[in-house]
Coordinates of C-alpha atoms in Angstrom, one line a residue:
M1 CA -5.6 10.9 1.4
G2 CA -3.8 7.9 0.3
L3 CA -0.9 8.2 -2.2
R4 CA -1.7 6.5 -5.7
C5 CA 0.2 3.6 -6.7
Y6 CA 0.2 2.9 -9.6
F7 CA 2.9 4.3 -11.2
G8 CA 6.0 1.9 -13.3
G9 CA 9.3 2.3 -14.2
T10 CA 12.9 1.9 -12.4
A11 CA 14.7 5.7 -12.5
I12 CA 14.5 7.1 -8.6
Q13 CA 13.2 10.3 -7.3
T14 CA 16.4 11.4 -5.0
L15 CA 15.7 13.5 -1.5
R16 CA 19.6 14.8 -1.0
M17 CA 19.1 15.9 2.4
A18 CA 19.9 20.4 1.6
V19 CA 18.2 20.0 -1.7
I20 CA 14.6 18.9 -2.5
P21 CA 14.4 18.7 -5.9
A22 CA 10.3 20.2 -7.3
S23 CA 7.8 16.0 -7.9
S24 CA -16.0 -11.2 1.4
S25 CA -13.3 -11.9 -1.6
S26 CA -10.4 -11.5 0.1
S27 CA -6.4 -9.9 -2.1
R28 CA -3.7 -12.1 -2.8
F29 CA -1.5 -9.8 -4.5
I30 CA 0.5 -6.3 -4.7
F31 CA 3.2 -3.7 -7.1
G32 CA 6.4 -3.9 -6.6
R33 CA 9.1 -3.5 -8.9
P34 CA 10.0 -4.9 -11.7
L35 CA 12.8 -7.0 -12.4
S36 CA 13.9 -8.9 -15.5
K37 CA 11.0 -10.8 -17.3
T38 CA 13.5 -13.3 -19.1
L39 CA 13.4 -17.0 -18.0
T40 CA 16.9 -19.2 -18.3
L41 CA 16.1 -22.7 -17.2
N42 CA 19.3 -23.5 -18.4
S43 CA 20.2 -25.3 -16.2
L44 CA 17.4 -28.2 -16.4
F45 CA 19.2 -30.2 -19.1
L46 CA 21.6 -32.7 -16.1
R47 CA 24.2 -34.6 -17.4
R48 CA 24.8 -38.2 -15.6
N49 CA 27.7 -40.8 -17.9
N50 CA 27.4 -38.0 -20.6
V51 CA 24.1 -38.7 -20.9
N52 CA 20.9 -36.3 -20.7
Y53 CA 19.6 -36.8 -17.3
L54 CA 16.0 -35.4 -17.6
T55 CA 14.6 -36.5 -20.9
R56 CA 11.6 -34.5 -21.6
P57 CA 11.8 -30.8 -21.3
P58 CA 9.2 -29.2 -19.9
F59 CA 8.4 -31.7 -17.6
T60 CA 5.2 -32.2 -16.7
L61 CA 3.3 -29.8 -15.0
L62 CA 2.6 -30.8 -10.9
T63 CA -1.0 -30.2 -10.1
K64 CA -0.5 -29.3 -6.2
A65 CA -0.2 -26.0 -5.9
L66 CA 2.7 -24.1 -4.6
A67 CA 1.2 -23.2 -0.8
A68 CA 1.5 -19.2 0.1
T69 CA 3.1 -20.0 3.4
A70 CA 5.8 -21.9 1.4
V71 CA 6.7 -18.9 -0.4
Q72 CA 6.6 -16.4 2.7
A73 CA 9.0 -18.7 4.8
A74 CA 11.5 -17.7 1.7
P75 CA 15.1 -15.9 4.2
P76 CA 15.6 -12.8 2.3
T77 CA 18.7 -12.1 1.4
E78 CA 20.3 -9.7 -0.8
T79 CA 22.2 -11.8 -3.7
I80 CA 21.5 -16.0 -4.9
D81 CA 24.4 -17.7 -6.7
R82 CA 25.2 -16.9 -10.4
G83 CA 24.8 -13.6 -9.2
V84 CA 20.9 -13.6 -9.7
V85 CA 19.5 -9.9 -7.9
K86 CA 16.7 -11.5 -5.1
P87 CA 13.9 -8.9 -3.9
Q88 CA 14.5 -8.6 0.2
W89 CA 10.9 -9.0 0.6
K90 CA 8.2 -12.2 -0.8
A91 CA 4.5 -11.0 -0.3
A92 CA 2.8 -14.6 0.7
I93 CA 0.8 -14.2 -2.2
D94 CA -1.7 -17.1 -3.5
F95 CA -0.2 -18.4 -7.0
K96 CA -3.1 -21.5 -6.7
W97 CA -5.6 -18.9 -6.1
I98 CA -4.8 -16.4 -8.9
R99 CA -4.7 -19.4 -11.2
D100 CA -7.8 -21.2 -10.2
N101 CA -9.5 -17.7 -10.6
K102 CA -8.0 -16.7 -13.6
D103 CA -10.9 -15.2 -15.8
A104 CA -12.0 -13.0 -12.5
V105 CA -8.0 -12.0 -11.9
A106 CA -7.7 -10.6 -15.8
L107 CA -11.3 -8.8 -15.4
N108 CA -10.1 -7.3 -13.2
I109 CA -6.4 -6.1 -13.5
K110 CA -8.3 -5.0 -17.0
N111 CA -11.2 -2.6 -14.9
R112 CA -8.3 -1.2 -13.2
N113 CA -6.5 -0.5 -15.8
S114 CA -3.2 -2.1 -14.1
N115 CA -0.3 -3.0 -16.3
A116 CA 0.2 -6.3 -14.2
N117 CA 0.8 -9.2 -17.0
L118 CA -1.9 -11.7 -16.1
E119 CA -0.5 -14.3 -18.5
L120 CA 3.4 -14.5 -17.8
V121 CA 2.7 -14.7 -14.0
L122 CA 1.1 -18.1 -15.4
E123 CA 4.0 -18.6 -17.0
I124 CA 6.0 -18.4 -14.4
Y125 CA 3.9 -20.2 -11.6
E126 CA 4.0 -23.3 -14.5
K127 CA 7.5 -23.4 -14.8
M128 CA 8.1 -23.0 -11.4
L129 CA 5.9 -26.1 -10.8
A130 CA 7.4 -28.4 -13.4
V131 CA 11.3 -27.4 -11.4
Q132 CA 9.5 -28.0 -7.9
K133 CA 8.7 -31.6 -9.2
E134 CA 12.1 -32.3 -10.7
V135 CA 13.4 -31.5 -7.9
E136 CA 11.2 -33.3 -5.0
R137 CA 12.5 -36.8 -8.1
L138 CA 15.6 -35.2 -7.7
R139 CA 15.8 -36.3 -3.9
G140 CA 14.0 -38.9 -4.0
E141 CA 16.6 -40.4 -5.8
R142 CA 19.6 -38.9 -3.7
N143 CA 17.5 -40.3 -0.5
A144 CA 17.0 -43.4 -2.2
V145 CA 21.1 -43.7 -3.2
A146 CA 21.9 -42.7 0.2
N147 CA 19.7 -45.8 1.6
K148 CA 21.3 -48.0 -0.3
M149 CA 24.4 -47.2 1.1
K150 CA 23.8 -48.4 4.4
G151 CA 24.1 -52.2 3.1
K152 CA 27.0 -54.5 2.8
L153 CA 28.2 -53.9 -0.9
E154 CA 31.0 -54.6 -3.3
P155 CA 33.6 -51.3 -3.9
S156 CA 32.4 -51.5 -7.5
E157 CA 29.1 -51.2 -6.9
R158 CA 29.8 -48.5 -3.5
Q159 CA 31.3 -46.4 -6.0
K160 CA 28.7 -46.6 -8.8
L161 CA 26.4 -45.2 -5.8
I162 CA 28.9 -42.6 -4.9
E163 CA 29.2 -41.2 -8.6
E164 CA 25.5 -40.9 -8.7
G165 CA 24.8 -39.7 -5.6
K166 CA 27.9 -36.8 -6.4
N167 CA 25.9 -36.4 -10.2
L168 CA 22.4 -36.7 -8.2
R169 CA 24.1 -33.5 -5.6
D170 CA 25.1 -31.5 -8.8
G171 CA 22.3 -31.4 -10.8
L172 CA 20.1 -30.8 -7.1
I173 CA 22.3 -28.0 -6.3
M174 CA 21.3 -26.2 -10.4
L175 CA 18.0 -27.0 -10.0
E176 CA 17.4 -25.9 -6.7
E177 CA 19.3 -22.3 -7.9
D178 CA 16.5 -22.0 -10.7
L179 CA 13.9 -22.8 -8.2
L180 CA 14.7 -20.0 -6.8
K181 CA 15.2 -17.3 -9.8
L182 CA 12.0 -18.5 -10.8
S183 CA 10.5 -18.0 -7.6
D184 CA 12.1 -14.6 -7.0
E185 CA 10.9 -13.5 -10.8
L186 CA 7.4 -14.2 -9.9
Q187 CA 6.9 -12.9 -7.2
Q188 CA 7.9 -9.5 -8.6
E189 CA 5.8 -10.3 -12.3
A190 CA 2.6 -10.9 -9.3
Q191 CA 3.4 -7.9 -7.4
F192 CA 1.5 -5.7 -10.4
I193 CA -1.6 -7.3 -9.6
P194 CA -3.5 -4.8 -7.8
N195 CA -6.5 -6.1 -5.2
M196 CA -9.5 -7.4 -6.2
T197 CA -12.7 -5.5 -6.7
H198 CA -15.8 -5.4 -3.8
P199 CA -18.7 -6.2 -5.9
D200 CA -20.2 -2.6 -5.6
V201 CA -17.9 -0.6 -7.0
P202 CA -18.9 1.3 -10.2
I203 CA -16.7 0.2 -13.0
G204 CA -15.1 2.8 -15.4
E205 CA -12.7 5.8 -15.1
E206 CA -13.4 8.4 -12.2
D207 CA -16.1 9.7 -14.2
R208 CA -18.3 6.7 -13.4
S209 CA -18.0 7.4 -9.7
I210 CA -21.4 7.7 -7.7
V211 CA -22.3 10.3 -5.4
R212 CA -23.5 7.7 -2.2
K213 CA -24.3 10.8 0.3
M214 CA -24.6 14.6 0.0
V215 CA -24.6 17.2 2.5
G216 CA -25.2 21.2 3.1
C217 CA -25.8 23.7 -0.1
P218 CA -23.1 26.4 -0.6
R219 CA -23.0 28.5 0.8
E220 CA -24.3 31.9 -0.5
F221 CA -22.6 35.2 -0.3
S222 CA -23.2 38.7 -0.4
F223 CA -19.3 40.2 -1.7
P224 CA -17.2 39.1 -4.1
I225 CA -15.2 36.3 -3.0
K226 CA -11.8 35.3 -2.2
D227 CA -9.6 32.6 -2.4
H228 CA -7.3 31.3 -0.2
L229 CA -4.5 32.3 -1.9
Q230 CA -6.1 36.2 -1.6
L231 CA -7.6 35.9 1.8
G232 CA -4.4 34.5 3.5
K233 CA -1.7 36.9 2.0
E234 CA -3.9 39.7 2.8
L235 CA -4.9 38.2 7.2
D236 CA -0.9 37.9 6.7
L237 CA -1.9 33.6 7.2
F238 CA 1.3 32.0 4.6
D239 CA 4.2 33.2 2.4
F240 CA 4.2 31.4 -0.6
D241 CA 7.5 33.1 -2.5
A242 CA 10.2 33.1 0.7
A243 CA 9.6 29.8 0.8
A244 CA 10.2 29.0 -2.7
E245 CA 13.6 30.6 -1.8
V246 CA 14.4 28.1 1.1
S247 CA 12.6 25.0 -1.1
G248 CA 11.7 25.4 -4.0
S249 CA 7.9 25.2 -5.5
K250 CA 5.2 24.0 -3.8
F251 CA 6.6 25.0 -0.4
Y252 CA 5.3 27.2 2.0
Y253 CA 5.6 29.3 5.4
L254 CA 2.3 29.4 7.6
K255 CA 2.3 32.5 9.8
N256 CA 0.1 34.4 12.4
E257 CA -3.1 32.4 13.4
A258 CA -2.8 29.9 10.3
V259 CA -0.3 28.1 12.9
M260 CA -2.6 28.4 15.7
L261 CA -5.3 26.8 13.0
E262 CA -3.6 23.8 11.8
I263 CA -2.6 23.0 15.6
G264 CA -6.1 23.3 16.5
L265 CA -6.8 21.3 13.4
I266 CA -4.7 18.7 14.8
N267 CA -5.4 18.9 18.4
W268 CA -9.5 18.9 17.6
T269 CA -9.5 15.6 15.3
L270 CA -7.0 13.8 17.1
S271 CA -9.2 14.6 20.5
E272 CA -12.5 13.5 18.6
V273 CA -11.1 10.5 16.8
M274 CA -9.6 9.2 20.3
K275 CA -13.3 9.9 21.6
R276 CA -14.4 7.0 19.4
G277 CA -11.7 4.5 20.5
F278 CA -8.5 4.8 18.7
T279 CA -5.3 5.1 19.9
P280 CA -3.4 8.3 19.6
L281 CA 0.2 7.6 18.1
I282 CA 3.4 10.1 16.2
T283 CA 4.6 8.1 13.5
P284 CA 7.9 7.8 12.2
E285 CA 8.5 10.5 9.2
L286 CA 11.4 8.1 7.1
V287 CA 11.1 4.9 6.4
R288 CA 12.5 1.3 4.9
S289 CA 11.8 1.3 1.5
S290 CA 10.9 -2.2 1.1
V291 CA 7.7 -0.9 4.4
V292 CA 5.9 1.5 1.1
E293 CA 6.4 -1.3 -0.9
K294 CA 4.9 -3.5 1.3
C295 CA 1.8 -0.8 2.1
G296 CA 1.8 -0.9 -1.7
F297 CA 3.0 2.6 -3.4
Q298 CA 6.1 3.0 -5.3
P299 CA 8.8 4.1 -4.5
R300 CA 11.0 3.7 -7.3
G301 CA 9.3 5.2 -10.7
D302 CA 9.2 7.8 -13.3
N303 CA 6.1 9.0 -12.0
T304 CA 6.5 8.1 -7.7
Q305 CA 5.0 10.3 -5.3
V306 CA 8.1 9.0 -2.3
Y307 CA 10.7 11.1 -1.9
S308 CA 13.6 8.7 -1.6
V309 CA 16.7 9.1 0.6
E310 CA 20.0 9.1 -1.4
E311 CA 22.3 6.3 -0.5
S312 CA 20.2 4.9 1.7
D313 CA 17.5 2.8 1.7
Q314 CA 15.2 5.2 3.2
C315 CA 11.5 7.2 2.1
L316 CA 10.1 11.0 3.8
I317 CA 6.3 9.4 3.8
G318 CA 3.3 10.2 1.7
T319 CA 1.2 8.6 4.8
A320 CA 0.8 7.8 7.9
E321 CA -0.7 5.0 7.0
I322 CA 2.7 3.4 5.8
P323 CA 4.0 3.6 9.3
V324 CA 1.3 2.6 11.3
G325 CA 0.7 -0.5 9.1
G326 CA 4.1 -1.6 10.0
I327 CA 3.3 -1.3 14.0
H328 CA 2.7 -4.5 13.7
M329 CA 4.7 -6.0 10.9
D330 CA 5.7 -9.7 10.9
S331 CA 3.7 -10.0 14.1
I332 CA 0.9 -12.7 14.8
L333 CA -1.2 -11.0 16.6
V334 CA -3.9 -12.7 19.7
E335 CA -7.5 -12.5 18.4
S336 CA -8.8 -10.5 21.6
M337 CA -6.5 -8.0 20.5
L338 CA -8.4 -7.1 17.4
P339 CA -9.8 -4.4 16.0
L340 CA -6.8 -2.6 16.9
K341 CA -7.4 1.3 16.4
Y342 CA -5.0 4.1 15.2
V343 CA -5.1 7.7 14.9
A344 CA -1.5 9.0 13.9
F345 CA 0.0 12.2 13.4
S346 CA 3.0 13.4 10.6
H347 CA 4.2 15.6 8.5
C348 CA 3.7 14.2 4.3
F349 CA 5.6 14.3 1.8
R350 CA 4.4 14.1 -1.8
T351 CA 6.8 14.2 -5.7
E352 CA 3.4 15.4 -6.9
A353 CA 5.2 14.5 -10.4
G354 CA 3.3 15.6 -12.6
A355 CA 1.1 18.3 -10.8
A356 CA 0.3 21.5 -12.1
G357 CA -1.7 24.2 -12.8
A358 CA -4.7 26.5 -11.2
A359 CA -6.1 23.6 -10.0
T360 CA -3.6 22.6 -7.7
R361 CA -1.8 26.1 -6.6
G362 CA -2.5 27.3 -3.9
L363 CA -2.2 25.0 0.1
Y364 CA -4.1 22.9 -2.8
R365 CA -1.2 20.2 -3.8
V366 CA 2.0 20.5 -1.6
H367 CA 5.4 18.6 -0.9
Q368 CA 4.5 18.7 2.5
F369 CA 1.4 19.0 4.8
S370 CA 0.4 17.5 8.2
K371 CA -1.9 15.1 8.4
V372 CA -4.4 13.2 10.9
E373 CA -4.8 9.4 9.5
M374 CA -6.8 6.7 11.4
F375 CA -6.0 3.0 10.6
I376 CA -7.6 -0.2 11.8
L377 CA -6.8 -4.2 11.4
C378 CA -9.4 -6.0 11.7
Q379 CA -10.8 -9.5 11.4
P380 CA -11.6 -10.4 7.6
E381 CA -15.6 -10.5 7.9
E382 CA -15.5 -7.4 10.1
S383 CA -13.5 -5.0 7.7
E384 CA -16.8 -3.7 5.6
S385 CA -18.3 -3.4 9.2
H386 CA -15.0 -1.1 9.7
H387 CA -14.9 0.6 6.1
E388 CA -18.6 2.1 7.6
E389 CA -17.2 2.9 10.8
L390 CA -14.4 5.1 9.3
I391 CA -16.4 6.9 6.4
K392 CA -19.2 7.7 9.5
I393 CA -16.1 9.6 11.4
E394 CA -15.1 11.0 8.9
E395 CA -18.5 12.5 7.8
E396 CA -18.9 13.8 11.1
L397 CA -15.9 15.5 11.6
F398 CA -16.6 17.9 8.2
S399 CA -20.5 18.3 9.1
S400 CA -19.7 19.7 12.9
L401 CA -17.1 22.4 11.2
G402 CA -20.3 22.8 9.0
L403 CA -18.5 22.3 5.8
H404 CA -20.8 21.2 2.7
Y405 CA -19.8 18.3 0.8
K406 CA -20.3 14.8 -0.9
T407 CA -19.4 11.2 -0.9
I408 CA -18.1 9.0 -3.0
D409 CA -18.2 5.3 -3.8
M410 CA -15.1 5.8 -5.8
A411 CA -15.0 3.4 -9.7
S412 CA -12.7 0.8 -10.1
G413 CA -10.4 2.9 -12.6
D414 CA -9.5 5.5 -9.5
L415 CA -8.5 2.8 -6.7
G416 CA -5.2 2.7 -7.2
A417 CA -3.5 -1.2 -6.4
P418 CA -4.1 -1.8 -2.7
A419 CA -7.8 -0.9 -2.1
Y420 CA -10.7 -3.1 -2.0
R421 CA -12.8 -0.3 -2.0
K422 CA -12.7 3.6 -1.5
F423 CA -15.0 6.5 -0.5
D424 CA -13.7 10.0 -1.6
V425 CA -15.0 13.3 0.5
E426 CA -14.8 16.7 -2.2
A427 CA -15.3 19.4 0.1
W428 CA -17.0 22.5 -1.4
M429 CA -13.6 25.9 -2.1
P430 CA -16.6 28.5 -3.4
G431 CA -12.5 30.7 -3.9
L432 CA -11.4 27.7 -5.7
G433 CA -14.8 27.4 -7.6
R434 CA -15.1 23.6 -7.7
Y435 CA -15.5 20.3 -4.8
G436 CA -11.9 19.5 -4.0
E437 CA -10.4 16.1 -2.2
I438 CA -10.1 16.4 1.5
S439 CA -10.0 12.3 2.6
S440 CA -10.3 9.2 1.4
A441 CA -11.5 6.1 3.1
S442 CA -9.9 3.1 1.9
N443 CA -10.5 -0.9 3.3
C444 CA -7.6 -3.0 1.7
T445 CA -9.0 -6.6 2.8
D446 CA -5.8 -8.8 3.1
Y447 CA -3.8 -6.8 0.0
Q448 CA -1.2 -5.5 2.5
S449 CA -1.2 -7.9 5.4
R450 CA -0.2 -10.7 3.3
R451 CA 2.9 -8.3 2.7
L452 CA 3.3 -7.4 5.5
G453 CA 3.1 -10.3 7.5
I454 CA 0.4 -9.1 9.8
R455 CA -1.8 -12.3 10.6
Y456 CA -4.0 -13.2 13.9
R457 CA -4.5 -16.3 15.4
P458 CA -8.2 -17.6 16.1
S459 CA -9.4 -18.9 19.1
E460 CA -11.8 -21.3 17.6
P461 CA -11.1 -23.4 14.6
T462 CA -11.9 -22.3 11.8
S463 CA -12.8 -25.5 9.6
T464 CA -14.3 -28.7 11.3
N465 CA -11.9 -30.4 9.4
P466 CA -9.4 -31.8 12.1
K467 CA -6.3 -31.9 10.0
M468 CA -6.6 -28.1 9.6
V469 CA -5.4 -28.1 13.0
K470 CA -2.1 -28.5 14.0
G471 CA -1.8 -29.7 17.9
K472 CA -3.6 -27.0 20.3
F473 CA -3.3 -23.9 18.0
T474 CA -5.5 -23.3 15.3
P475 CA -4.3 -21.7 11.6
T476 CA -3.5 -18.6 11.7
R477 CA -5.1 -15.8 9.1
F478 CA -3.9 -12.6 7.5
V479 CA -5.8 -9.2 9.5
H480 CA -7.5 -6.9 7.5
T481 CA -6.6 -3.1 6.8
L482 CA -8.5 0.5 6.4
N483 CA -7.6 3.3 6.4
A484 CA -9.0 6.9 6.1
T485 CA -7.8 11.1 6.4
A486 CA -9.6 12.5 9.1
C487 CA -7.9 15.4 8.7
A488 CA -5.5 16.7 5.7
V489 CA -4.4 20.5 7.4
P490 CA -3.4 22.3 4.2
R491 CA -7.2 21.3 2.5
M492 CA -8.9 21.8 5.5
M493 CA -7.6 25.4 5.8
I494 CA -8.4 26.2 2.0
C495 CA -12.6 25.0 3.1
L496 CA -12.6 27.1 6.1
L497 CA -10.8 30.2 4.6
E498 CA -13.3 30.6 1.8
N499 CA -15.8 29.1 3.1
Y500 CA -16.2 31.3 6.8
Q501 CA -14.9 34.1 5.1
Q502 CA -16.4 37.5 5.2
E503 CA -17.1 40.9 3.8
D504 CA -14.4 42.7 5.4
G505 CA -11.8 40.5 4.9
S506 CA -11.6 38.6 7.8
V507 CA -12.5 34.9 8.9
I508 CA -14.7 33.9 11.2
I509 CA -13.6 30.1 13.2
P510 CA -15.8 27.1 13.7
E511 CA -16.8 26.4 17.3
P512 CA -15.9 23.4 17.8
L513 CA -12.2 24.5 16.5
R514 CA -12.4 28.1 19.3
P515 CA -10.9 25.5 22.3
F516 CA -8.3 24.2 20.3
M517 CA -7.3 27.6 19.2
G518 CA -6.9 29.6 22.4
G519 CA -10.6 30.7 22.5
L520 CA -9.7 32.8 19.0
G521 CA -13.4 33.3 16.8
L522 CA -12.2 35.1 14.3
I523 CA -9.2 35.7 12.1
A524 CA -9.3 40.3 11.3
P525 CA -7.4 42.1 9.0
K526 CA -3.7 43.7 11.0
F527 CA -4.3 46.8 9.1
S528 CA -6.5 49.0 7.7
R529 CA -6.5 49.4 3.3
A530 CA -5.7 53.4 4.7
E531 CA -2.4 51.9 6.0

């Protein structure tokens, strides 16, 4: 279950180290932090010999688009001259593609309920192109002056050229600063634009999502059923009250067989997914906030789901998708390495801002939990087939545990920013009397890789045009990334406890899990009611 990532704002949800507060279309874009939208071109008006040097603001727009690689090449720094704050990283956003596909991008923003300001992005882009054109013109004039000074000149003529060169140099410094500032503002605004959307995705809010598969049917009980909270209390499996005193609400202690159940679920899931060719990982659980942003999540917002460590550039992860996504950051992979398939275990931490009510009680929505996540990096033309592979693995895992579930093709308004398409799995939870999300599988195309800088070099040229090949190397391409939940432990526990409860208060352990729980086949009450 990936973190949702369409939160905005500027407030910081902090985590003190001792106290935790309660909490084939390709994409070209990212969701990021807002900076000032104020545009300044004050230094466009240069003076030479007290005469306005630039005679026609605004300048004629440059029709040639700025290449995405040029944006990516800018070195990351904290600040620039004149007190302008510069972002610490830049995505390889294809601004020309955005401009050339304005109508499609605008419709996509609307369909996904995004707060991106496309008009402002295009406005800044055109201004930046104009300044860039003027910078190039002044550089050409400066070079021409430098060439003139190489010949034999009268002293007065040489002095005149020296003054002209100085004016050109000063003008370039100011224009280059403005160009850098505009580039930063453009980057920040464009980072709000979400990924494009698969043409088969239903348009609308969550209620427009389509059920693509239904497996099994709800179990019929001949006795009054209990929810997982009551079962856990009677079987002495977890303690929310003590955890609330120690850590706060929405934390819990696992006890007795629940500990074995969590470890059994993790080991069984890892074993099953590894059989399908995935490399196992245990990831860091603190990552840099920039990596969180590059994956499409918002660590600095009023309703953020991310815990940020106070006085640090680090955040606690809400999903292993984030550290696994960063493992090949700023790399050029060999084509023969693809696809790369990982299955990662981690603890996950979420503020769960705004979460309340009976639908979120117990283990269903908590601040800390264990999860096994699948992640794939692949060639663009293979990402849709790998998306189907991931949802098939999820369905096989849940079916082998005997769960009743439905697979849903999620509507555009519920995709978040990174996903091109997302399939959710919702399982029947009889004690709660409803279906609950237990996993999702998302194809993020090149949305994350353009931000994380993960590319590969094809072994063969991608074009018949010889100009596309520089020397012996073919141009690099961005990989596509996909993620899917193999096992979110707390929600899987809800399903197992509630679906496998017995009339005597015990809970049967499904056959596949028993070898991973020391052969345990039943969680039985530890004392009789008479005691």
